[in-house]
Tab-separated table of C-alpha atoms in Angstrom:
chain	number	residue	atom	x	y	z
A	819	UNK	CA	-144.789	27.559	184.360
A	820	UNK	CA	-148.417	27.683	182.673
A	821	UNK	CA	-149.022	29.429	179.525
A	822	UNK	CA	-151.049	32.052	179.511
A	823	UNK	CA	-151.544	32.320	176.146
A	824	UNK	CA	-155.623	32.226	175.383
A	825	UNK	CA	-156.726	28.606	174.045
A	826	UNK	CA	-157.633	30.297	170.648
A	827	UNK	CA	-154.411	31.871	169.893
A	828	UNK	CA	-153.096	28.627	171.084
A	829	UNK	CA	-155.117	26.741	168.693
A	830	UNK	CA	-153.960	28.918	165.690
A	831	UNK	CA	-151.178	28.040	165.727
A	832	UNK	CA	-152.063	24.685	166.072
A	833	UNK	CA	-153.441	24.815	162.672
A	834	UNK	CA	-150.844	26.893	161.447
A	835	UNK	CA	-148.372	24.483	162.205
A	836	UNK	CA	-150.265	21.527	160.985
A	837	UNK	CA	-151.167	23.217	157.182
A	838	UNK	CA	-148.086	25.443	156.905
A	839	UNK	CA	-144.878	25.287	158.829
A	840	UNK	CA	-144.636	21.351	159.572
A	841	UNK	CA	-146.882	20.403	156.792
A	842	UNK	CA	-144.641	17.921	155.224
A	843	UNK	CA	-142.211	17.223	158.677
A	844	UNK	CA	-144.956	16.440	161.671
A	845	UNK	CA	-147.212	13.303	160.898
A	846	UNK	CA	-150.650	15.366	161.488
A	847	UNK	CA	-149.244	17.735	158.763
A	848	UNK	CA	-148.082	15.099	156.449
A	849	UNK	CA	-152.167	13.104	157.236
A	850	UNK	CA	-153.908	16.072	156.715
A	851	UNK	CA	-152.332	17.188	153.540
A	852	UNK	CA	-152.825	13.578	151.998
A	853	UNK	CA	-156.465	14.230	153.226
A	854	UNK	CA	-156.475	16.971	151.197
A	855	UNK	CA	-154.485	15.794	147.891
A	856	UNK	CA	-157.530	12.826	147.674
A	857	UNK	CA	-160.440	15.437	147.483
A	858	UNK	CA	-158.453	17.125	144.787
A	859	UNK	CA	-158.609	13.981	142.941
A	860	UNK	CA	-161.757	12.801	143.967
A	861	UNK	CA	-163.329	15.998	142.796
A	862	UNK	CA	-161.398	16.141	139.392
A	863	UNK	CA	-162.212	12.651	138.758
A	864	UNK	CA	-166.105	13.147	139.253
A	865	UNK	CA	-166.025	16.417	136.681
A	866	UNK	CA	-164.526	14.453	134.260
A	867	UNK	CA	-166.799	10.949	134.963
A	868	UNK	CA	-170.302	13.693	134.380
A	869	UNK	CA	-169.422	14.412	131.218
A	870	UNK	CA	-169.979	11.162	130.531
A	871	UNK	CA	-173.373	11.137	129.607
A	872	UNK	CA	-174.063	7.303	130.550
A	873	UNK	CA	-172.153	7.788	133.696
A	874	UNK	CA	-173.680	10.934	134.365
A	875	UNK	CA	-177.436	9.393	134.206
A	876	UNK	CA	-176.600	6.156	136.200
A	877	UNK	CA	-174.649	8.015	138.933
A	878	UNK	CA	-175.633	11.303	138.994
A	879	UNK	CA	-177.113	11.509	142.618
A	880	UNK	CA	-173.704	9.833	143.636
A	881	UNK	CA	-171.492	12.575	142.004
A	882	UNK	CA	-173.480	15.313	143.246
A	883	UNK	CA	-173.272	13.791	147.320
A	884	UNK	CA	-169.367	13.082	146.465
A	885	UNK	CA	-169.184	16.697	145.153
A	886	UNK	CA	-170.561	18.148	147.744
A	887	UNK	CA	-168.765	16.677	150.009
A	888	UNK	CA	-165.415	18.269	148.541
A	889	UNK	CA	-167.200	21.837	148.410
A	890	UNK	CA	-167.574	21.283	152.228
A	891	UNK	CA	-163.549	20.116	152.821
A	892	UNK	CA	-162.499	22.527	150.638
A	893	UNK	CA	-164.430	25.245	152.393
A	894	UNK	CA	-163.938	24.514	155.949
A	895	UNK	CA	-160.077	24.487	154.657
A	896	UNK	CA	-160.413	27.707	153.480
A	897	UNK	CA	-162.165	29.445	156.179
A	898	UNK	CA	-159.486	27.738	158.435
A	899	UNK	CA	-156.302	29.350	156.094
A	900	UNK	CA	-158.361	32.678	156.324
A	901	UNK	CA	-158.070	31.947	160.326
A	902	UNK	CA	-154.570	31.619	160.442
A	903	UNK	CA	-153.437	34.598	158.258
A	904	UNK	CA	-152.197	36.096	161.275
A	905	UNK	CA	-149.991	33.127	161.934
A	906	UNK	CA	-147.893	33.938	158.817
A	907	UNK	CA	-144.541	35.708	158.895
A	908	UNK	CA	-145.460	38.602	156.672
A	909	UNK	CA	-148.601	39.196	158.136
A	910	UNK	CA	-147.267	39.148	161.891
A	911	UNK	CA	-147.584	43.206	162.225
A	912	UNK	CA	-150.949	42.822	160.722
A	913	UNK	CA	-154.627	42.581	162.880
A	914	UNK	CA	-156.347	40.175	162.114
A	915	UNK	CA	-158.631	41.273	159.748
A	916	UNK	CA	-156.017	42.878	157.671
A	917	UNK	CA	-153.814	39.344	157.647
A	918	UNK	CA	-156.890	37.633	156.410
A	919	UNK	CA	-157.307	40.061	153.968
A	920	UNK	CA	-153.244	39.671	152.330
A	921	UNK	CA	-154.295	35.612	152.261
A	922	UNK	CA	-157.579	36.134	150.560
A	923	UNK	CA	-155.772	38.714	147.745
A	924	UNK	CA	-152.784	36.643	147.629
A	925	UNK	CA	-152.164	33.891	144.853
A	926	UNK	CA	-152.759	31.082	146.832
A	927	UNK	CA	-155.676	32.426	148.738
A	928	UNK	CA	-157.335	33.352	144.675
A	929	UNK	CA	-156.710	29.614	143.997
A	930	UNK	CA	-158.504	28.542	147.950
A	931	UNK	CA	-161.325	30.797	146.773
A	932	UNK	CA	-161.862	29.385	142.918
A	933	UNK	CA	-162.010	26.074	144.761
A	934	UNK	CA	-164.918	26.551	146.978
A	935	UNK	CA	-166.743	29.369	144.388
A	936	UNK	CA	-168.813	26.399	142.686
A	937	UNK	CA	-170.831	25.763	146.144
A	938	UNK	CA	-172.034	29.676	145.696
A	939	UNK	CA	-172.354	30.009	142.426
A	940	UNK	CA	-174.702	26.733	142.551
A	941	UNK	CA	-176.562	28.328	145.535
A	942	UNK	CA	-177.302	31.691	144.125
A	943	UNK	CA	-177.677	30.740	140.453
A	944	UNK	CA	-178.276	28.217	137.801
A	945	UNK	CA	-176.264	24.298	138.341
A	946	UNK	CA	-175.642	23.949	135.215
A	947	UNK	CA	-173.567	27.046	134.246
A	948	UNK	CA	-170.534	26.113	132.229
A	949	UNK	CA	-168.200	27.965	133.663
A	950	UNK	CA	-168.733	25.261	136.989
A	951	UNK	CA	-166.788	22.742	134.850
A	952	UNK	CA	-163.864	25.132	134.860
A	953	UNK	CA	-164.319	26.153	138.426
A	954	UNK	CA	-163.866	22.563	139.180
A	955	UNK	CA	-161.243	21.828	137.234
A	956	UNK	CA	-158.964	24.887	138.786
A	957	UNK	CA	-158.817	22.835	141.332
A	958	UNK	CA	-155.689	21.126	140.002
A	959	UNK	CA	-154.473	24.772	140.814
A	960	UNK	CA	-153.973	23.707	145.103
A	961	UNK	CA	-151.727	20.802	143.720
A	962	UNK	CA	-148.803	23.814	143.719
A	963	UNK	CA	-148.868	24.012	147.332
A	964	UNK	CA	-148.689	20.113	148.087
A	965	UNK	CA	-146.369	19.282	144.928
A	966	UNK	CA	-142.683	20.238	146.011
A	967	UNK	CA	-142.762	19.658	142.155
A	968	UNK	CA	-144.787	22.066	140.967
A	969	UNK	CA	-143.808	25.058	143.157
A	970	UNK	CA	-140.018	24.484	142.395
A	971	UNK	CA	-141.303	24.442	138.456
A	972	UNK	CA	-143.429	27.982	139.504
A	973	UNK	CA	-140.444	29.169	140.966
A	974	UNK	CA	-138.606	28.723	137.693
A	975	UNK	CA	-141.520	30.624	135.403
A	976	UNK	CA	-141.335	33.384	138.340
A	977	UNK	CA	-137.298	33.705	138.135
A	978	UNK	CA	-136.930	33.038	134.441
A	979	UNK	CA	-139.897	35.599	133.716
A	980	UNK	CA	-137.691	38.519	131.620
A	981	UNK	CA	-135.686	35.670	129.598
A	982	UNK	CA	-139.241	33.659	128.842
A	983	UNK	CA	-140.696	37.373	127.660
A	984	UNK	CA	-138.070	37.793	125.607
A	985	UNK	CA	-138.387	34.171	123.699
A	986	UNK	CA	-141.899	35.455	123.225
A	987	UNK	CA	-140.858	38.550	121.653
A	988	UNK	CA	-138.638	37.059	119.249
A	989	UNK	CA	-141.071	34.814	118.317
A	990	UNK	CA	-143.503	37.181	117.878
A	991	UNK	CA	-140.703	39.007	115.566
A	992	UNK	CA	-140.250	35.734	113.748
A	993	UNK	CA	-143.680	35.407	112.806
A	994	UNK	CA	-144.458	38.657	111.615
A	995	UNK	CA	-141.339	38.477	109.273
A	996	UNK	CA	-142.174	34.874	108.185
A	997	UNK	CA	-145.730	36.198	107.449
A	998	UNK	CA	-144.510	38.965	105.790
A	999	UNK	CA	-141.973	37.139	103.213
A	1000	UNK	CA	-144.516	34.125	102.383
A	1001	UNK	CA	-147.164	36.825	102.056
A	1002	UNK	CA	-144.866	38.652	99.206
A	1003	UNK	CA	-143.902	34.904	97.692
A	1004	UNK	CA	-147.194	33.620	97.495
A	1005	UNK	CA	-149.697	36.331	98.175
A	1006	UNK	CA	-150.984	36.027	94.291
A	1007	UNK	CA	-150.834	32.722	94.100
A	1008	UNK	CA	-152.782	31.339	96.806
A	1009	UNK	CA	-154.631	34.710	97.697
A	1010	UNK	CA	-157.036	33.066	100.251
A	1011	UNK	CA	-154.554	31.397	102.542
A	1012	UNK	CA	-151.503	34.494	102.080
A	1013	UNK	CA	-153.358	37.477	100.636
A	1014	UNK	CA	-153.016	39.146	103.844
A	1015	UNK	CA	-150.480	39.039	106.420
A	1016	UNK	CA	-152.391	38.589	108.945
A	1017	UNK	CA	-153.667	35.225	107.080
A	1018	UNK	CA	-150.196	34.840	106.545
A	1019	UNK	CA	-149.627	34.622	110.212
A	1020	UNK	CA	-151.772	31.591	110.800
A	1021	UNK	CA	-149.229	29.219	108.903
A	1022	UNK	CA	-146.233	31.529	110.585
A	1023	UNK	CA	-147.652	30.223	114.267
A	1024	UNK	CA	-148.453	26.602	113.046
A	1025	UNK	CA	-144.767	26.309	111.332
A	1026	UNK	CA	-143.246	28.217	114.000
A	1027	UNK	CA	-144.438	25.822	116.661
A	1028	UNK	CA	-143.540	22.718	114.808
A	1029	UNK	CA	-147.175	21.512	114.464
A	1030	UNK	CA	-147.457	21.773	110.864
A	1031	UNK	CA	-151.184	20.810	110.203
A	1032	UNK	CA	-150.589	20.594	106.564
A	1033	UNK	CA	-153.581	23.079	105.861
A	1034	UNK	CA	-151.803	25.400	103.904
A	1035	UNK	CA	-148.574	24.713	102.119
A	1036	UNK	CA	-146.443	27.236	100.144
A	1037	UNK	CA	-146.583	26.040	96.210
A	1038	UNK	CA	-144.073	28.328	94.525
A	1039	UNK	CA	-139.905	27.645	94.976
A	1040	UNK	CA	-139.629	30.830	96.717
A	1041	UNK	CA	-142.107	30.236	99.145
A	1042	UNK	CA	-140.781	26.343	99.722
A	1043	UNK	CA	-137.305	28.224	100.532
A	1044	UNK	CA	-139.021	30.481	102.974
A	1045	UNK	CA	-141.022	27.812	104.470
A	1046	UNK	CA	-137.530	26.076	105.229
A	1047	UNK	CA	-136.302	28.813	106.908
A	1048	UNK	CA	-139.324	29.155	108.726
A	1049	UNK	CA	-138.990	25.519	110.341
A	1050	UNK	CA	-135.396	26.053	110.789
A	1051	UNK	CA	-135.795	28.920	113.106
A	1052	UNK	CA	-138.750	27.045	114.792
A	1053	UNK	CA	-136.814	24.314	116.023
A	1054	UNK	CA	-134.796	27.195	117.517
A	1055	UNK	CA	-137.747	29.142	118.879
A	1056	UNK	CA	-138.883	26.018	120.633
A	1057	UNK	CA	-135.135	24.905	122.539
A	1058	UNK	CA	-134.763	28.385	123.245
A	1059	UNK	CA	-137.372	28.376	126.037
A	1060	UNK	CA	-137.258	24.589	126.673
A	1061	UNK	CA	-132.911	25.110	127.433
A	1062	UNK	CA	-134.119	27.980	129.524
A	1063	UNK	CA	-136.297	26.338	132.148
A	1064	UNK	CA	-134.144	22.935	132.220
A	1065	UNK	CA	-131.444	24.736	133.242
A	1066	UNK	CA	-133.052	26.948	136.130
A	1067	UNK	CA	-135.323	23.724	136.772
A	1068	UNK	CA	-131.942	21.932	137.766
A	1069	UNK	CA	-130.501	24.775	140.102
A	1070	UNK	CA	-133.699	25.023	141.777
A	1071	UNK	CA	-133.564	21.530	143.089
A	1072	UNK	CA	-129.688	21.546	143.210
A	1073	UNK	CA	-130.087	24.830	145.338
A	1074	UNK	CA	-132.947	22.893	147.594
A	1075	UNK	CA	-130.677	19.444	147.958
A	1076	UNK	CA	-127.991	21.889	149.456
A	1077	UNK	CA	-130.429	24.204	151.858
A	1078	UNK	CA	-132.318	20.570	153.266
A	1079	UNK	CA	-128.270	18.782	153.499
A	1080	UNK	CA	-127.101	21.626	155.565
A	1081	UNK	CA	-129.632	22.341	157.638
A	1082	UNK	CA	-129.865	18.691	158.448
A	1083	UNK	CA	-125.538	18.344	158.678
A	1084	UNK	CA	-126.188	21.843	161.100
A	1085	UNK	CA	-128.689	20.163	163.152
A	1086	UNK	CA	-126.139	17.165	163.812
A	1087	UNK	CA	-125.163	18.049	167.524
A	1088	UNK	CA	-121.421	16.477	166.953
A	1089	UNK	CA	-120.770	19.285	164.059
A	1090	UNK	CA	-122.566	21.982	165.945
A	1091	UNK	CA	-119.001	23.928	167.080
A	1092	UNK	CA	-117.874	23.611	163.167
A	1093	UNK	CA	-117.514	26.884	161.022
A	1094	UNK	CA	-119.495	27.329	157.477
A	1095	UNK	CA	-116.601	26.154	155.527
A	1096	UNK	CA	-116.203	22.681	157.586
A	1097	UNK	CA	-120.088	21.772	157.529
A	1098	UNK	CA	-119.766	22.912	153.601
A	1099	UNK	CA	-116.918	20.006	153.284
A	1100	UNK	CA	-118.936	17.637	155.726
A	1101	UNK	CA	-121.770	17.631	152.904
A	1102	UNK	CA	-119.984	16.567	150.167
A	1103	UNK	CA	-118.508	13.754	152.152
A	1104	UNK	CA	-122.445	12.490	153.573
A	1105	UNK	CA	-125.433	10.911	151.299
A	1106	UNK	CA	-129.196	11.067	152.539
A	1107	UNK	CA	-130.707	8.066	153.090
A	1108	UNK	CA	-134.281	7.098	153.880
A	1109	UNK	CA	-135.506	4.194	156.074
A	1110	UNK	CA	-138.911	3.289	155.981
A	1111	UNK	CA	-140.409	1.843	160.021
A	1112	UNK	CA	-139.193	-1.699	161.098
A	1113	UNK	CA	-136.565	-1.599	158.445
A	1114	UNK	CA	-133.293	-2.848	159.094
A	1115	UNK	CA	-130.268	-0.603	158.854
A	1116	UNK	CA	-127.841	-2.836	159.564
A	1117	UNK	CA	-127.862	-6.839	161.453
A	1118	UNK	CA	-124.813	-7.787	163.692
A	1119	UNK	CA	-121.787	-9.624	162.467
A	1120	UNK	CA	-121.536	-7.607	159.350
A	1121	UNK	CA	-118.661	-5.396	158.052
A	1122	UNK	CA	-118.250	-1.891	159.612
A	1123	UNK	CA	-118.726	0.074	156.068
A	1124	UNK	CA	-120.030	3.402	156.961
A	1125	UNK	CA	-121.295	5.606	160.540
A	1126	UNK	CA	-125.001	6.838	160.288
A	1127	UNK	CA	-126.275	10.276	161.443
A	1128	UNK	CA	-129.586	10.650	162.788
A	1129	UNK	CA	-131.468	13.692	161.057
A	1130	UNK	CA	-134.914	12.897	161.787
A	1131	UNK	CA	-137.013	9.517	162.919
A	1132	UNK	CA	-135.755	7.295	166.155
A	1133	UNK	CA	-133.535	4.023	165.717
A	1134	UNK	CA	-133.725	1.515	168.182
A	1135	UNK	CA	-130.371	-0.508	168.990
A	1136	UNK	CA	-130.009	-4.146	170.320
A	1137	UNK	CA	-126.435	-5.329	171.719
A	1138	UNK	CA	-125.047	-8.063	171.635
A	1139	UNK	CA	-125.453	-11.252	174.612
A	1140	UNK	CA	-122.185	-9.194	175.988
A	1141	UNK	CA	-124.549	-6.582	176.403
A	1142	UNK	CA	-126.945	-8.489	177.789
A	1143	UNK	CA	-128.934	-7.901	174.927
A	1144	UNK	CA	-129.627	-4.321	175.866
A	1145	UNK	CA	-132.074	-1.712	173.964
A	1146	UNK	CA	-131.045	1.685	173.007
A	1147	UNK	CA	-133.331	4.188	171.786
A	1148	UNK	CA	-131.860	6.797	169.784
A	1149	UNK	CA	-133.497	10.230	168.082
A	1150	UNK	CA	-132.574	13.253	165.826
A	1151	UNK	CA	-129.397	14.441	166.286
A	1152	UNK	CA	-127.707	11.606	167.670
A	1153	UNK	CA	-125.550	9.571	165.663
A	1154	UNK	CA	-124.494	5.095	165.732
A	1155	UNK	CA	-122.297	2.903	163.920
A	1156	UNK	CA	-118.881	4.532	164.680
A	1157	UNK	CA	-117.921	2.188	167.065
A	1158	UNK	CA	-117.185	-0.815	164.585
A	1159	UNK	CA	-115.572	1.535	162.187
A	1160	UNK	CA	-113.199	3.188	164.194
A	1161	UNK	CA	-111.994	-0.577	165.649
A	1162	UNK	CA	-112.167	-1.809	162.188
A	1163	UNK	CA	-114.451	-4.595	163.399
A	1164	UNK	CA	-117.544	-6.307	163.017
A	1165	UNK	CA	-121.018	-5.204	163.653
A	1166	UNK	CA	-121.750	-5.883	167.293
A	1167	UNK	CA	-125.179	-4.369	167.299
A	1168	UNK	CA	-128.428	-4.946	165.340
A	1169	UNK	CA	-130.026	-1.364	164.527
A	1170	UNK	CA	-133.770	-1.440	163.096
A	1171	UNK	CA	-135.682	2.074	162.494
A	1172	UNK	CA	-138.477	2.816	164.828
A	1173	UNK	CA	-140.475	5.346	162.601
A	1174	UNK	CA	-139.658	6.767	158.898
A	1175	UNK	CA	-136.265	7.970	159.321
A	1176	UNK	CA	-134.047	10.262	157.064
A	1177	UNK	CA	-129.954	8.937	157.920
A	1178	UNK	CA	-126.581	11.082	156.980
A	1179	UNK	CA	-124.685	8.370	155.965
A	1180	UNK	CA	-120.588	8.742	156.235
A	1181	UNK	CA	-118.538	6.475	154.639
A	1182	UNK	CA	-115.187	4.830	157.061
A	1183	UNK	CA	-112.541	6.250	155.115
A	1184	UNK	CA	-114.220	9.791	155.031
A	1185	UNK	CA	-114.775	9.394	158.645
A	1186	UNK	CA	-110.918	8.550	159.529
A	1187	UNK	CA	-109.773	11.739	157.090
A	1188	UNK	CA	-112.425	13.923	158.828
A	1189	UNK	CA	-111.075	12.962	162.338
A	1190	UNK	CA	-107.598	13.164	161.139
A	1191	UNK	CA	-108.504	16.924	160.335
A	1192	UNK	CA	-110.673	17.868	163.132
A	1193	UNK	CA	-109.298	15.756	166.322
A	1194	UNK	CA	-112.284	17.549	168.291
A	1195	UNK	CA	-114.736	15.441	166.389
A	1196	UNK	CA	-112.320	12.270	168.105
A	1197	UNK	CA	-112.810	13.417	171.147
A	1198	UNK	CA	-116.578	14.174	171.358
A	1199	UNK	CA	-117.332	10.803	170.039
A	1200	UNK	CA	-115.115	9.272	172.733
A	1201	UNK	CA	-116.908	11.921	175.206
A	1202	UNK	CA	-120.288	10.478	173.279
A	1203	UNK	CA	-119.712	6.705	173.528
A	1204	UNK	CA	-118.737	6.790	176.743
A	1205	UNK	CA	-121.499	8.297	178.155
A	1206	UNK	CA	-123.758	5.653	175.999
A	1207	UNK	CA	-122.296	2.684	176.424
A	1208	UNK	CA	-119.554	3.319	179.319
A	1209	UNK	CA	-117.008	2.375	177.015
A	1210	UNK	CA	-114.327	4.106	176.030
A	1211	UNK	CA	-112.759	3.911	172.513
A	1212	UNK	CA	-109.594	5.369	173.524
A	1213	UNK	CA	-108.880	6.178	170.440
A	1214	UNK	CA	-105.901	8.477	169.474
A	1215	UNK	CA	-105.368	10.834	166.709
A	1216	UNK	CA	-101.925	9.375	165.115
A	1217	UNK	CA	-103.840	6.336	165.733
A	1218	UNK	CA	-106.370	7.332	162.981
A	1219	UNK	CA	-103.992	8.916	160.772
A	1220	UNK	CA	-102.396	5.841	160.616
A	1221	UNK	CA	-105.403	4.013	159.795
A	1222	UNK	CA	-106.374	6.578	157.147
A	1223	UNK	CA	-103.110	6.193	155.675
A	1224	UNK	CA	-103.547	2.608	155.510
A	1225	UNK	CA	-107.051	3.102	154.256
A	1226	UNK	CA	-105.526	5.147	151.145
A	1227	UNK	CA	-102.797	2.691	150.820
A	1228	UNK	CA	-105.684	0.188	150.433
A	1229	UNK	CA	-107.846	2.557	147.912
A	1230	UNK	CA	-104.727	2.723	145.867
């Protein structure tokens, strides 16, 4: 049936697809983004090389062609994010205009703008405006959408918000008091470093902070004790905040491990009739593994150790002369290796990876206690094999719970 969908919607989400939704899964998104990463740098680089001033005289005209050359790639990248507002999820009951509008007002659509705002600014006003050199250097601003990094570490500032505040209230409260008591100990001693307390404050912040930049010292007993207590609760002040973010840092990525593992144990067509609680017991049983393309995952004639899960990339598998030396292409979803484990044999296949490809690994004894509790996973892999190779592994379940009994006997 032909799509009647007009060639510029059609395009949209094109676009969309490539810079937002399968950014870092589809091989255009994953080009394109690492086209865009390397103008970031390239155009951070050359603001820092001009303020060189020998660098800046004897490449100058090179800079300026290089920069202007990231102005345009930043810019047609805006104008196409402005393009395919309408492509978002929030802004789907939106017109087009108004979807544009939510990007441009948005956080990341402020950052898209400060990137290309140098290329006006330079066209309807002076080149050599300071503020350029800051322009520029915002730039380091887009690395949140292409660092997995440094969103899961904005996510963190963005959930942790109230319990950060309040580390900045108390250490507001610290100084004031610390100010306050080494004002009172040594105000009429040293009167121009502590005869105020908002003088006083200045060695409050640089204690508090554990800089200490040895400009002004207390020289009375008293205000050596207070100065003690002063670094004391620094050190404090400065793990408060630091224990804070660590801590939500780590279940950040420990919550995204678990969303990516399940969604990629879910997409496994074998557990597909399994409830929540199964596929939650599945994961803690698999490990991810990456293959890069032409790598080998395993050669034949080695030991059966472990069945693979395919959850994204191709693997090609040759047989062995019994075979005829036969090819077998397999994708996402689609699993190998279970053959040689289940007969506790040898490898009788050599399997190389065709393209970058991410593998569920399951280890054999986990494999023989999973079948042993669901015997429906036996019996699609028979149904699976079969079908494959025209085999059939015949495999029963008090067969397996034998071997897995064996198998702990052995682990023992």
């Amino acid at each position: 049936m032909r799509d009647e969908t007009p060639a510029y919607l059609r395009a949209r989400h094109y676009f969309y697809e490539i810079l937002e939704s399968q950014a870092q899964t589809s091989r255009m998104g994953v080009i394109v983004n690492r086209f865009i990463v390397f103008f970031i740098v390239l155009s951070v680089g050359i603001t820092v090389m001009e303020s060189v001033p020998a660098m800046r005289e004897d490449y100058g005209r090179l800079f300026q062609a290089l920069e202007l050359l990231c102005l345009v790639m930043f810019s047609i990248e805006y104008y196409i994010r402005i393009w395919i507002a309408p492509e978002h999820l929030p802004y789907h009951h939106m017109s087009p205009l108004r979807a544009a509008w939510a990007y441009m007002i948005s956080p990341q659509g402020i950052v898209d703008c400060i990137s290309v705002m140098p290329l006006w600014i330079a066209l309807f006003g002076p080149d050599d405006l300071r503020v350029l050199i800051i322009l520029r250097m915002l730039r380091l601003l887009k690395f949140a959408r292409y660092s997995s990094g440094m969103r899961s570490l904005l996510e963190v500032l963005e959930s942790e918000r109230r319990a950060l505040m309040a580390c900045l209230v108390i250490l507001a409260c610290a100084t004031l008091v610390s100010a306050t008591a080494m004002h009172i100990a040594e105000g009429h001693v040293q009167p121009e470093k502590f005869g105020t307390i908002p003088d006083a404050m200045w060695w409050a912040i640089v204690t508090l902070s554990t800089i200490g930049y040895g400009d002004v010292v207390p020289a009375t007993g008293i205000g050596r004790m207070v100065a003690s207590a002063t670094i004391i609760c620094g050190l404090i002040m400065i793990a408060l905040p630091v224990g804070i973010v660590a801590n939500a840092f780590s279940e950040v990525i420990h919550r995204r491990d678990f969303i990516v593992n399940w969604s990629m144990v879910a997409r496994v067509p074998l557990f597909s009739h399994l409830t929540a609680g199964d596929i939650a017991h599945i994961m803690q049983l698999l490990q991810a593994r990456q293959i890069e393309r032409g790598e080998v995952v395993f050669r034949r004639g080695e030991p059966a150790t472990a069945m693979y899960f395919i959850a994204e990339g191709d693997v090609e598998i040759e047989l062995g002369p019994e075979d005829k030396g036969r090819r077998i292409r397999l994708g996402t979803g689609h699993f190998f290796g279970e053959i040689a484990v289940l007969k506790r044999v040898e490898r009788s296949a050599t399997v190389k990876a065709v393209s970058r490809t991410r593998l569920l690994v399951l280890d054999a004894a986990d494999l023989r206690a999973l079948i042993t509790r669901e015997p429906s996973i036996a019996r699609k892999i028979n149904q699976i094999v079969e079908g494959r190779t025209g085999r059939n592994l015949n495999l029963e379940i008090a067969d397996l719970e034998g071997q897995a009994e064996v198998s702990v006997e052995e682990n023992a």
